[in-house]
Amino acid sequence: MRIKNLIIFGTRPEAIKMAPLVKEFLKYNHKFDTKVCITAQHREMLDQVLSFFEIIPDFDLNLMKPNQNLYSLTSEIINNLKPVLESFEPDYVFVHGDTTTTMAASIASFYSGAKICHVEAGLRTFDMTSPFPEEMNRSVTGVVANVHFSPTETSKQNLINENKNPNTILVTGNTVIDALLFSVDKVNNPKFKDQEIDDLKAILEADKKLILVTGHRRENHGQGFINICQALKQIALEQPEIQIIYPVHLNPNVQKPVYELLGGISNIKLIQPLSYPAFVWLMEKSYLILTDSGGVQEEAPGLGKPVLVMRDTTERPEAVDAGTVILVGTNTTEIINKTKQLLLQPDTYSNMSKLHNPYGNGKACSQIVEYILEHSKKLQ
Ligand code: UD1
Ligand code: UDP
């Protein structure tokens, strides 16, 4: 009898970080019947990832609504997962990280009686308001999960401090590094052709330092984004010898202020969200990255790129401790000052652009599958 796995995800970062796990499980089709269910909490940004990793979901709940809210999204995910869980009856459900999909899918899977495996478990800021609602989402998932796959020793320790049984926690590294290494290989292969990368080459100026920006956090909506945009505008106007490129997240709460405040500035390029290989290519080409993203904080150190994190807290202290990531919050002056230091002080820049990888070695997914192979023997 094959063990039944259901891998559930819904947003761009979950898809990037679960894609290599889907691929790894599919190598063991003789042991596992693995199916993929997407909530499609994101639509276009999720489909970009599915297309690059060539994943065709078995179940597509197609739930995204324009400017959706947390109440209806949560309830829709739980309600729409019921028939999937009842018909497929998975032994194991895999959820990832800290989105509304993660939390709602964990609750639904708990009701179904499946064993819940949390990938990227144990990240904490210890502040329920930041990131919001992600700190709550991952804490709730941690409560119902049977197995916790933690990216680092720090995240494992966070779970032990919450009285989780250490035998249910495995440190694997972050699956994002599996995805990153796969993609870096592809992008650097001379035979790899990508229209988006060609389009980027056409708009970028080879002689100008490139600052890459991303942002979307809910707690930064409103004044936070206004501050960030004011900082970017001032940097761009004061330093015409640099160029800023910003693939703007599709959330209307991000699109509106960013296009209103930064449109029409010649050395700021506002573009659509990029597919994963084009974004990886752009990270490699950039001098410096300004972001509030979780995933980008994990990828950039592996590419040797300094990161200024436009948040007040981080659940990823490892790269901060190593000195390659700095928290700058959303204070306009602080963002400008730290960016200028990195542009104008070669020593500061070289100290921060160390290549290191505290988040994994690209073998997280094979470790997860090995663990489940061993663990599932008890079910057979
Ligand atoms: C979500 C997650 C956040 C994660 C982020 C990654 C929650 C509450 N938030 O935030 O943890 O870090 O994704 O990007 O789970 N939209 C589109 N097309 C898309 C994607 C989004 O149009 O492909 C627009 C829609 O109007 C949608 C809105 O963005 O309603 C917000 O999407 P949502 O997933 O609720 O929030 P994010 O800010 O993307
Ligand atoms: N990313 C991408 N295209 C973009 C911007 C980001 O593929 O235009 C990737 C990035 O490399 C990282 C992930 O998306 O792996 C991060 O997603 P996001 O910042 O939306 O979410 P978070 O990681 O903060 O949850």
Tab-separated table of C-alpha atoms and ligand atoms in Angstrom:
chain	number	residue	atom	x	y	z
A	1	MET	CA	0.000	0.000	0.000
A	2	ARG	CA	1.429	3.389	-1.004
A	3	ILE	CA	1.494	6.131	1.606
A	4	LYS	CA	-0.644	9.109	0.573
A	5	ASN	CA	0.900	12.600	0.727
A	6	LEU	CA	-0.932	15.832	0.097
A	7	ILE	CA	1.257	18.912	-0.422
A	8	ILE	CA	-0.769	22.109	0.045
A	9	PHE	CA	0.368	25.627	-0.792
A	10	GLY	CA	-1.092	28.872	-2.069
A	11	THR	CA	1.311	31.785	-2.520
A	12	ARG	CA	4.462	32.484	-4.535
A	13	PRO	CA	7.010	31.877	-1.748
A	14	GLU	CA	5.337	28.660	-0.588
A	15	ALA	CA	5.365	27.397	-4.178
A	16	ILE	CA	9.066	28.206	-4.644
A	17	LYS	CA	9.940	26.465	-1.373
A	18	MET	CA	7.649	23.438	-1.898
A	19	ALA	CA	8.468	22.851	-5.588
A	20	PRO	CA	11.715	20.957	-4.882
A	21	LEU	CA	9.888	18.831	-2.289
A	22	VAL	CA	7.198	17.910	-4.821
A	23	LYS	CA	9.952	16.910	-7.258
A	24	GLU	CA	11.742	14.850	-4.614
A	25	PHE	CA	8.598	12.955	-3.555
A	26	LEU	CA	7.752	12.212	-7.190
A	27	LYS	CA	11.025	10.246	-7.441
A	28	TYR	CA	9.503	7.796	-4.948
A	29	ASN	CA	6.220	7.113	-6.744
A	30	HIS	CA	6.526	3.417	-5.951
A	31	LYS	CA	6.351	4.243	-2.214
A	32	PHE	CA	4.210	7.382	-2.144
A	33	ASP	CA	1.075	8.569	-3.881
A	34	THR	CA	1.855	12.308	-3.789
A	35	LYS	CA	-0.692	14.882	-4.823
A	36	VAL	CA	-0.469	18.689	-4.934
A	37	CYS	CA	-3.315	20.946	-3.846
A	38	ILE	CA	-3.082	24.693	-4.446
A	39	THR	CA	-5.443	27.069	-2.711
A	40	ALA	CA	-4.376	29.720	-5.251
A	41	GLN	CA	-4.382	32.355	-2.534
A	42	HIS	CA	-2.132	33.946	-5.191
A	43	ARG	CA	-2.996	33.437	-8.843
A	44	GLU	CA	-0.624	34.945	-11.415
A	45	MET	CA	2.364	34.983	-9.028
A	46	LEU	CA	1.752	31.331	-8.133
A	47	ASP	CA	1.228	30.243	-11.735
A	48	GLN	CA	4.607	31.764	-12.683
A	49	VAL	CA	6.294	29.396	-10.214
A	50	LEU	CA	4.274	26.325	-11.212
A	51	SER	CA	5.159	26.920	-14.825
A	52	PHE	CA	8.926	27.252	-14.165
A	53	PHE	CA	9.065	24.116	-12.003
A	54	GLU	CA	6.651	22.270	-14.340
A	55	ILE	CA	4.209	21.327	-11.593
A	56	ILE	CA	0.594	20.548	-12.529
A	57	PRO	CA	-1.572	20.599	-9.397
A	58	ASP	CA	-4.005	17.760	-8.780
A	59	PHE	CA	-6.443	20.091	-7.003
A	60	ASP	CA	-6.781	23.822	-7.707
A	61	LEU	CA	-9.147	25.589	-5.303
A	62	ASN	CA	-8.736	28.821	-7.310
A	63	LEU	CA	-9.604	31.013	-4.307
A	64	MET	CA	-7.859	34.358	-4.948
A	65	LYS	CA	-10.141	37.386	-4.995
A	66	PRO	CA	-8.998	40.970	-5.712
A	67	ASN	CA	-7.941	42.688	-2.485
A	68	GLN	CA	-9.070	39.681	-0.438
A	69	ASN	CA	-9.436	39.819	3.331
A	70	LEU	CA	-8.144	37.488	6.007
A	71	TYR	CA	-11.572	36.466	7.342
A	72	SER	CA	-13.059	35.211	4.096
A	73	LEU	CA	-9.785	33.756	2.809
A	74	THR	CA	-9.334	31.696	5.979
A	75	SER	CA	-12.871	30.317	5.940
A	76	GLU	CA	-12.831	29.621	2.181
A	77	ILE	CA	-9.619	27.641	2.480
A	78	ILE	CA	-10.967	25.489	5.311
A	79	ASN	CA	-14.327	24.894	3.574
A	80	ASN	CA	-12.802	24.123	0.190
A	81	LEU	CA	-10.197	21.748	1.563
A	82	LYS	CA	-12.849	19.559	3.228
A	83	PRO	CA	-13.859	17.654	0.047
A	84	VAL	CA	-10.223	17.282	-1.027
A	85	LEU	CA	-9.187	15.845	2.332
A	86	GLU	CA	-12.274	13.621	2.527
A	87	SER	CA	-11.850	12.188	-0.973
A	88	PHE	CA	-8.059	11.700	-1.016
A	89	GLU	CA	-7.685	10.792	2.689
A	90	PRO	CA	-3.960	11.637	2.923
A	91	ASP	CA	-1.747	9.997	5.523
A	92	TYR	CA	0.521	13.061	5.557
A	93	VAL	CA	-0.212	16.678	4.722
A	94	PHE	CA	2.695	19.034	4.068
A	95	VAL	CA	2.261	22.753	4.655
A	96	HIS	CA	4.874	25.456	4.420
A	97	GLY	CA	5.797	28.539	6.416
A	98	ASP	CA	3.338	31.111	7.673
A	99	THR	CA	0.687	32.285	5.222
A	100	THR	CA	-3.086	32.133	5.651
A	101	THR	CA	-2.990	29.027	3.442
A	102	THR	CA	-0.518	27.428	5.869
A	103	MET	CA	-2.598	28.109	8.963
A	104	ALA	CA	-6.025	27.311	7.458
A	105	ALA	CA	-4.747	24.160	5.716
A	106	SER	CA	-3.207	22.996	9.003
A	107	ILE	CA	-6.522	23.401	10.801
A	108	ALA	CA	-8.464	21.606	8.041
A	109	SER	CA	-5.891	18.793	7.958
A	110	PHE	CA	-6.060	18.466	11.735
A	111	TYR	CA	-9.844	17.957	11.434
A	112	SER	CA	-9.228	15.291	8.758
A	113	GLY	CA	-6.949	13.274	11.040
A	114	ALA	CA	-3.929	13.428	8.681
A	115	LYS	CA	-0.448	13.781	10.106
A	116	ILE	CA	0.669	17.374	9.593
A	117	CYS	CA	4.239	18.096	8.528
A	118	HIS	CA	5.322	21.708	8.824
A	119	VAL	CA	8.124	22.727	6.482
A	120	GLU	CA	10.067	25.831	7.587
A	121	ALA	CA	8.962	25.306	11.178
A	122	GLY	CA	9.985	27.252	14.260
A	123	LEU	CA	10.659	30.736	12.893
A	124	ARG	CA	9.628	33.306	15.472
A	125	THR	CA	9.917	37.041	16.115
A	126	PHE	CA	8.028	36.679	19.437
A	127	ASP	CA	5.862	39.624	18.360
A	128	MET	CA	2.341	38.745	17.202
A	129	THR	CA	2.029	42.085	15.408
A	130	SER	CA	5.146	41.704	13.276
A	131	PRO	CA	5.017	40.132	10.801
A	132	PHE	CA	1.215	40.246	10.803
A	133	PRO	CA	-0.485	37.803	10.564
A	134	GLU	CA	2.424	35.454	9.870
A	135	GLU	CA	3.695	35.110	13.473
A	136	MET	CA	0.234	33.849	14.466
A	137	ASN	CA	-0.048	31.619	11.390
A	138	ARG	CA	3.196	29.758	12.043
A	139	SER	CA	2.530	29.504	15.790
A	140	VAL	CA	-0.908	27.934	15.186
A	141	THR	CA	0.555	25.533	12.636
A	142	GLY	CA	3.249	24.631	15.142
A	143	VAL	CA	0.547	23.687	17.653
A	144	VAL	CA	-1.198	21.208	15.352
A	145	ALA	CA	1.839	19.859	13.465
A	146	ASN	CA	3.011	16.297	14.144
A	147	VAL	CA	6.405	16.789	12.483
A	148	HIS	CA	8.431	20.011	12.306
A	149	PHE	CA	11.086	20.461	9.610
A	150	SER	CA	13.182	23.361	10.893
A	151	PRO	CA	15.630	25.240	8.681
A	152	THR	CA	18.174	26.034	11.424
A	153	GLU	CA	19.204	25.084	14.967
A	154	THR	CA	17.755	28.413	16.155
A	155	SER	CA	14.322	27.554	14.793
A	156	LYS	CA	14.544	24.085	16.351
A	157	GLN	CA	15.389	25.647	19.714
A	158	ASN	CA	12.365	27.970	19.434
A	159	LEU	CA	10.142	24.885	19.151
A	160	ILE	CA	11.843	23.135	22.060
A	161	ASN	CA	11.251	26.266	24.133
A	162	GLU	CA	7.547	25.812	23.285
A	163	ASN	CA	7.745	22.285	24.734
A	164	LYS	CA	7.595	20.470	21.400
A	165	ASN	CA	9.008	16.960	21.570
A	166	PRO	CA	12.579	17.136	20.157
A	167	ASN	CA	11.997	13.774	18.440
A	168	THR	CA	9.402	15.438	16.206
A	169	ILE	CA	11.827	18.147	14.999
A	170	LEU	CA	14.368	17.668	12.223
A	171	VAL	CA	16.802	20.397	11.153
A	172	THR	CA	17.056	20.199	7.370
A	173	GLY	CA	18.105	23.643	6.159
A	174	ASN	CA	15.604	25.691	4.198
A	175	THR	CA	14.121	24.187	1.035
A	176	VAL	CA	14.509	27.622	-0.579
A	177	ILE	CA	18.204	26.841	-0.998
A	178	ASP	CA	17.275	23.658	-2.909
A	179	ALA	CA	15.118	25.839	-5.186
A	180	LEU	CA	17.790	28.540	-5.468
A	181	LEU	CA	20.638	26.185	-6.396
A	182	PHE	CA	18.470	24.459	-9.003
A	183	SER	CA	17.545	27.835	-10.478
A	184	VAL	CA	21.056	29.336	-10.393
A	185	ASP	CA	22.262	26.279	-12.329
A	186	LYS	CA	19.520	26.690	-14.905
A	187	VAL	CA	19.964	30.439	-15.303
A	188	ASN	CA	23.734	30.134	-15.731
A	189	ASN	CA	23.440	27.439	-18.363
A	190	PRO	CA	24.257	29.134	-21.708
A	191	LYS	CA	21.490	27.105	-23.352
A	192	PHE	CA	18.835	28.574	-21.016
A	193	LYS	CA	16.706	31.148	-22.823
A	194	ASP	CA	14.266	33.386	-20.992
A	195	GLN	CA	12.312	36.262	-22.507
A	196	GLU	CA	12.031	38.092	-19.160
A	197	ILE	CA	15.819	38.050	-18.713
A	198	ASP	CA	16.240	39.407	-22.254
A	199	ASP	CA	13.733	42.155	-21.441
A	200	LEU	CA	15.661	43.010	-18.254
A	201	LYS	CA	18.926	43.219	-20.190
A	202	ALA	CA	17.236	45.711	-22.493
A	203	ILE	CA	16.122	48.087	-19.718
A	204	LEU	CA	19.161	47.884	-17.395
A	205	GLU	CA	22.171	50.141	-17.856
A	206	ALA	CA	25.333	48.056	-17.577
A	207	ASP	CA	27.482	50.863	-16.096
A	208	LYS	CA	25.115	51.748	-13.223
A	209	LYS	CA	25.048	50.060	-9.812
A	210	LEU	CA	21.796	48.175	-9.413
A	211	ILE	CA	19.610	48.339	-6.317
A	212	LEU	CA	16.900	45.676	-6.280
A	213	VAL	CA	13.771	46.372	-4.226
A	214	THR	CA	10.818	44.211	-3.185
A	215	GLY	CA	8.124	44.826	-0.581
A	216	HIS	CA	4.693	43.617	0.378
A	217	ARG	CA	4.333	43.139	4.179
A	218	ARG	CA	0.878	43.883	5.538
A	219	GLU	CA	2.213	45.790	8.559
A	220	ASN	CA	4.009	48.128	6.105
A	221	HIS	CA	0.821	48.955	4.168
A	222	GLY	CA	-0.058	52.654	4.471
A	223	GLN	CA	2.578	54.860	6.105
A	224	GLY	CA	5.326	52.208	5.892
A	225	PHE	CA	5.132	52.088	2.101
A	226	ILE	CA	4.931	55.878	1.847
A	227	ASN	CA	8.158	56.129	3.898
A	228	ILE	CA	9.876	53.451	1.792
A	229	CYS	CA	8.897	55.162	-1.471
A	230	GLN	CA	10.065	58.559	-0.202
A	231	ALA	CA	13.435	57.036	0.657
A	232	LEU	CA	13.769	55.370	-2.759
A	233	LYS	CA	12.821	58.600	-4.510
A	234	GLN	CA	15.423	60.619	-2.623
A	235	ILE	CA	18.139	58.013	-3.222
A	236	ALA	CA	17.355	57.906	-6.945
A	237	LEU	CA	17.296	61.695	-7.340
A	238	GLU	CA	20.472	62.289	-5.300
A	239	GLN	CA	22.427	59.455	-6.945
A	240	PRO	CA	21.784	59.525	-10.705
A	241	GLU	CA	24.674	57.086	-11.179
A	242	ILE	CA	22.649	54.240	-9.653
A	243	GLN	CA	19.539	52.495	-10.933
A	244	ILE	CA	16.726	51.036	-8.861
A	245	ILE	CA	14.625	48.164	-10.123
A	246	TYR	CA	11.461	47.210	-8.326
A	247	PRO	CA	9.249	44.269	-9.387
A	248	VAL	CA	6.051	45.457	-7.713
A	249	HIS	CA	3.952	42.894	-5.825
A	250	LEU	CA	0.398	42.636	-7.249
A	251	ASN	CA	-1.336	43.488	-3.967
A	252	PRO	CA	-3.281	46.719	-4.698
A	253	ASN	CA	-2.172	48.094	-1.302
A	254	VAL	CA	1.369	47.949	-2.675
A	255	GLN	CA	0.760	48.820	-6.329
A	256	LYS	CA	-1.106	52.054	-5.579
A	257	PRO	CA	1.467	53.907	-3.424
A	258	VAL	CA	4.442	52.575	-5.364
A	259	TYR	CA	3.192	53.616	-8.803
A	260	GLU	CA	1.812	56.933	-7.490
A	261	LEU	CA	4.980	57.929	-5.633
A	262	LEU	CA	7.698	56.433	-7.825
A	263	GLY	CA	6.277	56.491	-11.352
A	264	GLY	CA	8.093	58.699	-13.868
A	265	ILE	CA	11.537	58.795	-12.158
A	266	SER	CA	14.046	57.907	-14.871
A	267	ASN	CA	16.431	55.773	-12.766
A	268	ILE	CA	13.642	53.847	-11.007
A	269	LYS	CA	12.215	51.000	-13.077
A	270	LEU	CA	8.894	49.689	-11.809
A	271	ILE	CA	8.124	46.321	-13.363
A	272	GLN	CA	5.681	43.400	-12.971
A	273	PRO	CA	6.603	40.572	-10.557
A	274	LEU	CA	9.213	38.409	-12.226
A	275	SER	CA	9.181	34.681	-12.676
A	276	TYR	CA	11.649	32.928	-10.367
A	277	PRO	CA	14.586	32.429	-12.802
A	278	ALA	CA	14.472	36.081	-13.904
A	279	PHE	CA	14.377	37.218	-10.278
A	280	VAL	CA	17.344	34.978	-9.412
A	281	TRP	CA	19.231	36.427	-12.392
A	282	LEU	CA	18.416	39.938	-11.144
A	283	MET	CA	19.563	39.181	-7.588
A	284	GLU	CA	22.878	37.967	-8.990
A	285	LYS	CA	23.271	41.167	-11.025
A	286	SER	CA	22.386	43.507	-8.169
A	287	TYR	CA	24.793	45.473	-5.970
A	288	LEU	CA	22.441	45.730	-3.016
A	289	ILE	CA	18.944	44.482	-2.119
A	290	LEU	CA	16.285	46.394	-0.152
A	291	THR	CA	13.375	44.190	0.861
A	292	ASP	CA	10.818	43.215	3.472
A	293	SER	CA	10.599	39.686	2.040
A	294	GLY	CA	11.350	36.586	4.068
A	295	GLY	CA	12.577	34.446	1.179
A	296	VAL	CA	14.871	37.103	-0.248
A	297	GLN	CA	16.621	37.418	3.162
A	298	GLU	CA	17.450	33.709	2.883
A	299	GLU	CA	18.555	33.709	-0.756
A	300	ALA	CA	20.701	36.862	-0.842
A	301	PRO	CA	23.451	35.662	1.569
A	302	GLY	CA	23.934	32.601	-0.658
A	303	LEU	CA	24.579	34.974	-3.549
A	304	GLY	CA	26.847	37.250	-1.482
A	305	LYS	CA	24.474	40.233	-1.719
A	306	PRO	CA	24.020	42.656	1.202
A	307	VAL	CA	20.420	43.133	2.285
A	308	LEU	CA	18.708	46.029	4.045
A	309	VAL	CA	15.510	44.650	5.559
A	310	MET	CA	12.715	47.203	5.699
A	311	ARG	CA	11.109	45.722	8.803
A	312	ASP	CA	11.491	46.216	12.554
A	313	THR	CA	11.784	42.516	13.354
A	314	THR	CA	13.066	39.392	11.678
A	315	GLU	CA	12.518	35.711	12.341
A	316	ARG	CA	15.717	35.041	10.414
A	317	PRO	CA	18.471	36.235	12.800
A	318	GLU	CA	21.233	34.065	11.315
A	319	ALA	CA	22.289	36.425	8.508
A	320	VAL	CA	21.876	39.472	10.772
A	321	ASP	CA	24.282	37.841	13.242
A	322	ALA	CA	26.714	37.159	10.395
A	323	GLY	CA	26.553	40.857	9.422
A	324	THR	CA	25.233	40.502	5.861
A	325	VAL	CA	21.680	41.582	6.636
A	326	ILE	CA	20.732	44.779	8.515
A	327	LEU	CA	17.276	45.700	9.800
A	328	VAL	CA	16.477	49.279	8.804
A	329	GLY	CA	12.723	49.361	9.459
A	330	THR	CA	10.581	51.751	7.447
A	331	ASN	CA	12.118	54.995	8.646
A	332	THR	CA	12.917	57.109	5.568
A	333	THR	CA	16.124	58.629	6.955
A	334	GLU	CA	17.469	55.285	8.151
A	335	ILE	CA	16.862	53.649	4.741
A	336	ILE	CA	18.596	56.534	2.956
A	337	ASN	CA	21.583	56.629	5.340
A	338	LYS	CA	22.272	52.892	5.280
A	339	THR	CA	21.894	52.755	1.497
A	340	LYS	CA	24.311	55.667	1.047
A	341	GLN	CA	26.867	54.031	3.351
A	342	LEU	CA	26.800	50.908	1.209
A	343	LEU	CA	27.046	52.926	-1.996
A	344	LEU	CA	29.829	55.254	-0.832
A	345	GLN	CA	31.921	53.258	1.676
A	346	PRO	CA	33.763	50.367	-0.005
A	347	ASP	CA	34.793	48.805	3.356
A	348	THR	CA	31.245	48.760	4.683
A	349	TYR	CA	30.123	47.179	1.409
A	350	SER	CA	32.804	44.494	1.310
A	351	ASN	CA	32.190	43.555	4.979
A	352	MET	CA	28.521	42.999	4.178
A	353	SER	CA	28.852	41.188	0.871
A	354	LYS	CA	30.296	37.952	2.242
A	355	LEU	CA	29.138	34.804	0.520
A	356	HIS	CA	27.729	32.441	3.115
A	357	ASN	CA	24.775	30.206	3.573
A	358	PRO	CA	23.257	29.874	7.016
A	359	TYR	CA	19.979	28.599	5.559
A	360	GLY	CA	20.947	25.315	3.979
A	361	ASN	CA	23.013	23.336	1.497
A	362	GLY	CA	20.372	22.332	-1.039
A	363	LYS	CA	19.631	18.956	0.568
A	364	ALA	CA	16.622	19.872	2.687
A	365	CYS	CA	14.077	18.059	0.515
A	366	SER	CA	15.977	14.779	0.338
A	367	GLN	CA	16.256	14.829	4.153
A	368	ILE	CA	12.514	15.421	4.498
A	369	VAL	CA	11.687	12.522	2.174
A	370	GLU	CA	14.125	10.200	3.992
A	371	TYR	CA	12.514	11.099	7.306
A	372	ILE	CA	9.019	10.368	5.970
A	373	LEU	CA	10.210	7.095	4.409
A	374	GLU	CA	11.400	5.988	7.837
A	375	HIS	CA	8.465	7.453	9.783
A	376	SER	CA	5.828	5.950	7.458
A	377	LYS	CA	7.076	2.408	8.124
A	378	LYS	CA	5.030	2.576	11.323
A	379	LEU	CA	1.871	3.114	9.230
A	380	GLN	CA	2.413	0.122	6.914
B	1	UD1	C1	0.669	36.842	1.138
B	1	UD1	C2	0.873	36.263	2.541
B	1	UD1	C3	2.250	36.635	3.087
B	1	UD1	C4	3.342	36.294	2.102
B	1	UD1	C5	3.023	36.931	0.747
B	1	UD1	C6	4.043	36.530	-0.281
B	1	UD1	C7	-1.019	36.044	4.056
B	1	UD1	C8	-1.955	36.736	4.961
B	1	UD1	N1	-0.115	36.820	3.457
B	1	UD1	O1	0.580	38.257	1.269
B	1	UD1	O2	2.483	35.945	4.309
B	1	UD1	O3	4.562	36.773	2.583
B	1	UD1	O4	1.737	36.477	0.307
B	1	UD1	O5	3.961	37.328	-1.412
B	1	UD1	O6	-1.093	34.845	3.880
B	1	UD1	N2	-2.662	39.504	-5.932
B	1	UD1	C9	-2.886	39.363	-7.295
B	1	UD1	N3	-2.265	38.321	-7.935
B	1	UD1	C10	-1.420	37.452	-7.322
B	1	UD1	C11	-1.175	37.636	-5.936
B	1	UD1	C12	-1.810	38.660	-5.258
B	1	UD1	O7	-3.627	40.107	-7.902
B	1	UD1	O8	-0.898	36.552	-7.973
B	1	UD1	C13	-3.370	40.600	-5.206
B	1	UD1	C14	-4.868	40.280	-5.036
B	1	UD1	O9	-5.595	41.464	-5.132
B	1	UD1	C15	-4.909	39.727	-3.617
B	1	UD1	C16	-3.889	40.612	-2.942
B	1	UD1	O10	-2.827	40.741	-3.888
B	1	UD1	O11	-6.201	39.808	-3.032
B	1	UD1	C17	-3.369	40.133	-1.619
B	1	UD1	O12	-2.935	38.778	-1.657
B	1	UD1	P1	-2.753	37.989	-0.257
B	1	UD1	O13	-2.227	36.628	-0.559
B	1	UD1	O14	-3.981	38.084	0.550
B	1	UD1	O15	-1.685	38.875	0.502
B	1	UD1	P2	-0.155	39.144	0.179
B	1	UD1	O16	0.124	40.542	0.555
B	1	UD1	O17	0.159	38.684	-1.184
B	2	UDP	N1	10.498	36.470	-6.116
B	2	UDP	C1	10.178	36.196	-7.456
B	2	UDP	N2	9.824	37.234	-8.257
B	2	UDP	C2	9.761	38.516	-7.829
B	2	UDP	C3	10.068	38.786	-6.469
B	2	UDP	C4	10.418	37.743	-5.633
B	2	UDP	O1	10.233	35.046	-7.888
B	2	UDP	O2	9.439	39.407	-8.636
B	2	UDP	C5	10.835	35.348	-5.223
B	2	UDP	C6	12.041	35.526	-4.333
B	2	UDP	O3	13.218	35.056	-4.963
B	2	UDP	C7	11.682	34.675	-3.105
B	2	UDP	C8	10.176	34.779	-3.037
B	2	UDP	O4	9.746	35.226	-4.322
B	2	UDP	O5	12.007	33.301	-3.299
B	2	UDP	C9	9.771	35.742	-1.969
B	2	UDP	O6	8.408	36.015	-2.069
B	2	UDP	P1	7.714	37.182	-1.275
B	2	UDP	O7	8.696	38.249	-0.996
B	2	UDP	O8	6.480	37.522	-2.030
B	2	UDP	O9	7.240	36.462	0.057
B	2	UDP	P2	7.929	36.182	1.479
B	2	UDP	O10	9.174	35.408	1.237
B	2	UDP	O11	8.162	37.491	2.137
B	2	UDP	O12	6.894	35.398	2.193
